[in-house]
């Protein structure tokens, strides 16, 4: 009996993994659970510092009111989710969803430490999760909606979860060419090994960079009053430490780390030297700072 229970539990788990490994967003689910998620958790404070102001600007545009029911998509380690919960209290609630178990673990422990109430976290894919109709007044995201395999399916699913008159507000990156933090290291690495340059329109940080395409997707998904506002800032790469620390940070993260792994690079000395040279003119006593450019996107469910 115990043996068969164990067997069926095992096969259920296997079925679940197989589904995720081949279903929608399989690549991102693997990435955010196995590589990017653990890396993000390890450097959560730096990421929060980098993204906080843009997230707050998007929240301000969302005109949140106490008592509202909010969904935070790709909530990650939860900094913005907790701020949303503060803004809707008393009487409101926030659900943060994410596909990354390590990021959700951190979000849950931060929520417990903060004492903020009426916030819950769930492991769910925004593209496919059945939220139930008209469940939220606001759907928000801080850089968590650019990774969908099928953005039209995802935003249609999300619109269905909004009540009539409900709002969508999110912040996402503009074109990579306006975000040197995303291209300069990649170009330096590209002198040595194959590496994909970030592109608008493919699942990833720049998936929603083209406002024309995003307007069409949101329109087809049934949203109205779609608006784009430019928001700019400074991105501090790495920990705000020395040039050397910043290069070490970049080698461990995102597209650069992926390319190093794929090319099975053992010795990064020459690649690090090229990144160091490219970053040198951005280095200051408080770290390596580069411009960042984002869209704050707002829309309504009719
Ligand atoms: C760039 S991080 C941003 C995290 C967080 N919002 C923040 O600002 O700190 C993107 C997040 O989106 C999540 N994500 C990617 N695709 C998703 C999907 N289909 N459904 C839900 N979350 C997703 C990732 O796991 C990751 O936590």
Short mmCIF file of N, CA and C in Angstrom, two decimals, residues 88-170:
data_model
loop_
_atom_site.label_atom_id
_atom_site.label_comp_id
_atom_site.label_asym_id
_atom_site.label_seq_id
_atom_site.Cartn_x
_atom_site.Cartn_y
_atom_site.Cartn_z
N UNK A 88 -3.30 48.89 -0.50
CA UNK A 88 -4.72 48.50 -0.55
C UNK A 88 -5.33 48.27 0.83
N UNK A 89 -4.46 48.33 1.86
CA UNK A 89 -5.03 48.04 3.18
C UNK A 89 -5.80 49.29 3.66
N UNK A 90 -6.80 49.22 4.51
CA UNK A 90 -7.37 48.00 5.01
C UNK A 90 -8.46 47.51 4.08
N UNK A 91 -8.67 46.23 4.14
CA UNK A 91 -9.81 45.68 3.41
C UNK A 91 -9.47 45.14 2.03
N UNK A 92 -8.31 45.49 1.49
CA UNK A 92 -7.94 44.99 0.18
C UNK A 92 -7.12 43.71 0.28
N UNK A 93 -6.71 43.21 -0.87
CA UNK A 93 -5.89 42.01 -0.85
C UNK A 93 -4.99 41.99 -2.09
N UNK A 94 -3.86 41.33 -1.96
CA UNK A 94 -2.94 41.20 -3.09
C UNK A 94 -2.53 39.74 -3.23
N UNK A 95 -2.61 39.26 -4.47
CA UNK A 95 -2.09 37.93 -4.79
C UNK A 95 -0.88 38.11 -5.70
N UNK A 96 0.26 37.60 -5.27
CA UNK A 96 1.46 37.62 -6.12
C UNK A 96 1.63 36.25 -6.73
N UNK A 97 1.77 36.20 -8.06
CA UNK A 97 2.02 34.89 -8.68
C UNK A 97 3.35 34.91 -9.42
N UNK A 98 3.94 33.74 -9.48
CA UNK A 98 5.22 33.61 -10.18
C UNK A 98 5.42 32.14 -10.53
N UNK A 99 6.28 31.90 -11.54
CA UNK A 99 6.60 30.52 -11.92
C UNK A 99 7.84 30.00 -11.19
N UNK A 100 8.50 30.88 -10.41
CA UNK A 100 9.79 30.53 -9.83
C UNK A 100 9.66 30.19 -8.34
N UNK A 101 9.88 28.92 -8.00
CA UNK A 101 9.77 28.51 -6.60
C UNK A 101 10.78 29.24 -5.70
N UNK A 102 12.04 29.37 -6.09
CA UNK A 102 12.97 30.06 -5.17
C UNK A 102 12.61 31.52 -4.94
N UNK A 103 12.10 32.19 -5.97
CA UNK A 103 11.72 33.60 -5.79
C UNK A 103 10.50 33.69 -4.87
N UNK A 104 9.55 32.77 -5.04
CA UNK A 104 8.35 32.78 -4.18
C UNK A 104 8.71 32.49 -2.73
N UNK A 105 9.67 31.58 -2.52
CA UNK A 105 10.08 31.29 -1.14
C UNK A 105 10.57 32.56 -0.46
N UNK A 106 11.39 33.32 -1.18
CA UNK A 106 11.91 34.56 -0.60
C UNK A 106 10.76 35.56 -0.36
N UNK A 107 9.84 35.63 -1.31
CA UNK A 107 8.71 36.56 -1.16
C UNK A 107 7.89 36.20 0.09
N UNK A 108 7.66 34.92 0.29
CA UNK A 108 6.85 34.50 1.45
C UNK A 108 7.57 34.83 2.75
N UNK A 109 8.88 34.59 2.79
CA UNK A 109 9.55 34.88 4.06
C UNK A 109 9.62 36.39 4.31
N UNK A 110 9.76 37.18 3.25
CA UNK A 110 9.76 38.64 3.45
C UNK A 110 8.39 39.11 3.95
N UNK A 111 7.34 38.51 3.41
CA UNK A 111 5.98 38.92 3.84
C UNK A 111 5.80 38.61 5.32
N UNK A 112 6.27 37.42 5.73
CA UNK A 112 6.11 37.02 7.14
C UNK A 112 6.90 37.99 8.03
N UNK A 113 8.12 38.34 7.59
CA UNK A 113 8.94 39.25 8.41
C UNK A 113 8.33 40.66 8.47
N UNK A 114 7.71 41.08 7.36
CA UNK A 114 7.22 42.47 7.30
C UNK A 114 5.95 42.68 8.12
N UNK A 115 5.22 41.59 8.38
CA UNK A 115 3.96 41.74 9.11
C UNK A 115 2.84 42.31 8.25
N UNK A 116 3.10 42.50 6.95
CA UNK A 116 2.05 43.01 6.06
C UNK A 116 0.99 41.93 5.90
N UNK A 117 -0.28 42.32 6.02
CA UNK A 117 -1.35 41.33 5.94
C UNK A 117 -2.00 41.34 4.56
N UNK A 118 -2.89 40.41 4.35
CA UNK A 118 -3.69 40.34 3.13
C UNK A 118 -2.85 40.22 1.87
N UNK A 119 -1.72 39.52 1.98
CA UNK A 119 -0.93 39.24 0.79
C UNK A 119 -0.69 37.74 0.74
N UNK A 120 -0.91 37.14 -0.43
CA UNK A 120 -0.63 35.71 -0.59
C UNK A 120 0.18 35.52 -1.87
N UNK A 121 0.87 34.41 -1.91
CA UNK A 121 1.71 34.11 -3.08
C UNK A 121 1.34 32.73 -3.59
N UNK A 122 1.36 32.60 -4.91
CA UNK A 122 1.00 31.30 -5.50
C UNK A 122 1.92 31.01 -6.67
N UNK A 123 2.32 29.75 -6.81
CA UNK A 123 3.13 29.36 -7.97
C UNK A 123 2.17 29.14 -9.13
N UNK A 124 2.22 30.00 -10.11
CA UNK A 124 1.26 29.92 -11.21
C UNK A 124 1.83 30.66 -12.42
N UNK A 125 1.44 30.18 -13.59
CA UNK A 125 1.84 30.81 -14.85
C UNK A 125 0.73 31.75 -15.28
N UNK A 126 1.05 33.02 -15.44
CA UNK A 126 0.03 34.02 -15.78
C UNK A 126 -0.66 33.71 -17.10
N UNK A 127 0.03 33.00 -17.97
CA UNK A 127 -0.54 32.72 -19.29
C UNK A 127 -1.64 31.65 -19.24
N UNK A 128 -1.52 30.73 -18.29
CA UNK A 128 -2.41 29.57 -18.31
C UNK A 128 -3.26 29.39 -17.04
N UNK A 129 -2.91 30.07 -15.97
CA UNK A 129 -3.61 29.85 -14.70
C UNK A 129 -5.07 30.29 -14.80
N UNK A 130 -5.97 29.46 -14.25
CA UNK A 130 -7.39 29.83 -14.28
C UNK A 130 -7.72 30.65 -13.03
N UNK A 131 -7.70 31.95 -13.19
CA UNK A 131 -7.92 32.85 -12.05
C UNK A 131 -9.39 32.89 -11.64
N UNK A 132 -10.26 32.65 -12.62
CA UNK A 132 -11.69 32.89 -12.39
C UNK A 132 -12.00 34.29 -12.90
N UNK A 133 -13.20 34.49 -13.46
CA UNK A 133 -13.51 35.77 -14.10
C UNK A 133 -13.70 36.91 -13.10
N UNK A 134 -13.33 38.10 -13.53
CA UNK A 134 -13.62 39.35 -12.80
C UNK A 134 -13.16 39.33 -11.35
N UNK A 135 -12.02 38.70 -11.08
CA UNK A 135 -11.61 38.52 -9.69
C UNK A 135 -10.83 39.73 -9.14
N UNK A 136 -10.25 40.55 -10.02
CA UNK A 136 -9.35 41.63 -9.57
C UNK A 136 -9.80 43.00 -10.07
N UNK A 137 -9.43 44.03 -9.26
CA UNK A 137 -9.66 45.42 -9.67
C UNK A 137 -8.46 45.94 -10.46
N UNK A 138 -7.30 45.39 -10.15
CA UNK A 138 -6.06 45.87 -10.78
C UNK A 138 -5.12 44.70 -11.01
N UNK A 139 -4.54 44.66 -12.21
CA UNK A 139 -3.44 43.72 -12.46
C UNK A 139 -2.19 44.57 -12.67
N UNK A 140 -1.19 44.26 -11.88
CA UNK A 140 0.05 45.07 -11.85
C UNK A 140 1.23 44.15 -12.17
N UNK A 141 2.27 44.72 -12.74
CA UNK A 141 3.52 43.95 -12.81
C UNK A 141 4.73 44.88 -12.89
N UNK A 142 5.75 44.51 -12.15
CA UNK A 142 7.04 45.19 -12.26
C UNK A 142 7.98 44.22 -12.98
N UNK A 143 8.12 44.43 -14.27
CA UNK A 143 9.06 43.65 -15.09
C UNK A 143 8.79 42.14 -15.03
N UNK A 144 7.50 41.75 -14.93
CA UNK A 144 7.18 40.31 -14.86
C UNK A 144 6.30 39.81 -15.99
N UNK A 145 6.06 40.66 -17.02
CA UNK A 145 5.12 40.24 -18.08
C UNK A 145 5.78 40.15 -19.46
N UNK A 146 7.11 40.14 -19.50
CA UNK A 146 7.78 40.19 -20.81
C UNK A 146 8.24 38.82 -21.28
N UNK A 147 7.89 37.78 -20.52
CA UNK A 147 8.51 36.46 -20.74
C UNK A 147 7.57 35.43 -21.35
N UNK A 148 6.36 35.86 -21.73
CA UNK A 148 5.36 34.90 -22.19
C UNK A 148 5.68 34.38 -23.58
N UNK A 149 5.51 33.04 -23.78
CA UNK A 149 5.61 32.44 -25.13
C UNK A 149 4.57 33.03 -26.06
N UNK A 150 3.37 33.25 -25.48
CA UNK A 150 2.25 33.72 -26.29
C UNK A 150 1.60 34.90 -25.55
N UNK A 151 2.13 36.12 -25.80
CA UNK A 151 1.62 37.28 -25.04
C UNK A 151 0.13 37.51 -25.24
N UNK A 152 -0.39 37.21 -26.44
CA UNK A 152 -1.82 37.43 -26.66
C UNK A 152 -2.65 36.50 -25.76
N UNK A 153 -2.24 35.22 -25.70
CA UNK A 153 -2.95 34.27 -24.82
C UNK A 153 -2.85 34.73 -23.37
N UNK A 154 -1.66 35.19 -22.98
CA UNK A 154 -1.45 35.59 -21.58
C UNK A 154 -2.29 36.81 -21.23
N UNK A 155 -2.24 37.84 -22.07
CA UNK A 155 -2.99 39.06 -21.73
C UNK A 155 -4.50 38.84 -21.86
N UNK A 156 -4.93 37.93 -22.74
CA UNK A 156 -6.36 37.60 -22.81
C UNK A 156 -6.78 36.92 -21.51
N UNK A 157 -5.94 36.01 -21.04
CA UNK A 157 -6.22 35.32 -19.77
C UNK A 157 -6.30 36.33 -18.63
N UNK A 158 -5.39 37.28 -18.63
CA UNK A 158 -5.36 38.28 -17.55
C UNK A 158 -6.58 39.20 -17.64
N UNK A 159 -6.94 39.59 -18.85
CA UNK A 159 -8.10 40.49 -18.96
C UNK A 159 -9.37 39.84 -18.42
N UNK A 160 -9.46 38.54 -18.66
CA UNK A 160 -10.61 37.80 -18.15
C UNK A 160 -10.68 37.82 -16.62
N UNK A 161 -9.50 37.95 -16.00
CA UNK A 161 -9.46 37.96 -14.53
C UNK A 161 -9.78 39.34 -13.94
N UNK A 162 -9.88 40.36 -14.81
CA UNK A 162 -10.20 41.72 -14.34
C UNK A 162 -11.69 41.96 -14.38
N UNK A 163 -12.19 42.67 -13.39
CA UNK A 163 -13.61 43.05 -13.43
C UNK A 163 -13.81 44.10 -14.53
N UNK A 164 -15.03 44.25 -15.07
CA UNK A 164 -15.26 45.32 -16.04
C UNK A 164 -14.85 46.66 -15.41
N UNK A 165 -14.09 47.44 -16.14
CA UNK A 165 -13.60 48.73 -15.61
C UNK A 165 -12.31 48.58 -14.83
N UNK A 166 -11.85 47.34 -14.63
CA UNK A 166 -10.59 47.12 -13.90
C UNK A 166 -9.39 47.61 -14.71
N UNK A 167 -8.26 47.80 -14.02
CA UNK A 167 -7.09 48.39 -14.68
C UNK A 167 -5.92 47.42 -14.77
N UNK A 168 -5.11 47.67 -15.80
CA UNK A 168 -3.83 46.97 -15.96
C UNK A 168 -2.75 48.05 -15.88
N UNK A 169 -1.69 47.81 -15.13
CA UNK A 169 -0.56 48.75 -15.10
C UNK A 169 0.72 47.93 -14.92
N UNK A 170 1.64 48.12 -15.85
CA UNK A 170 2.91 47.41 -15.69
C UNK A 170 4.07 48.23 -16.21
#
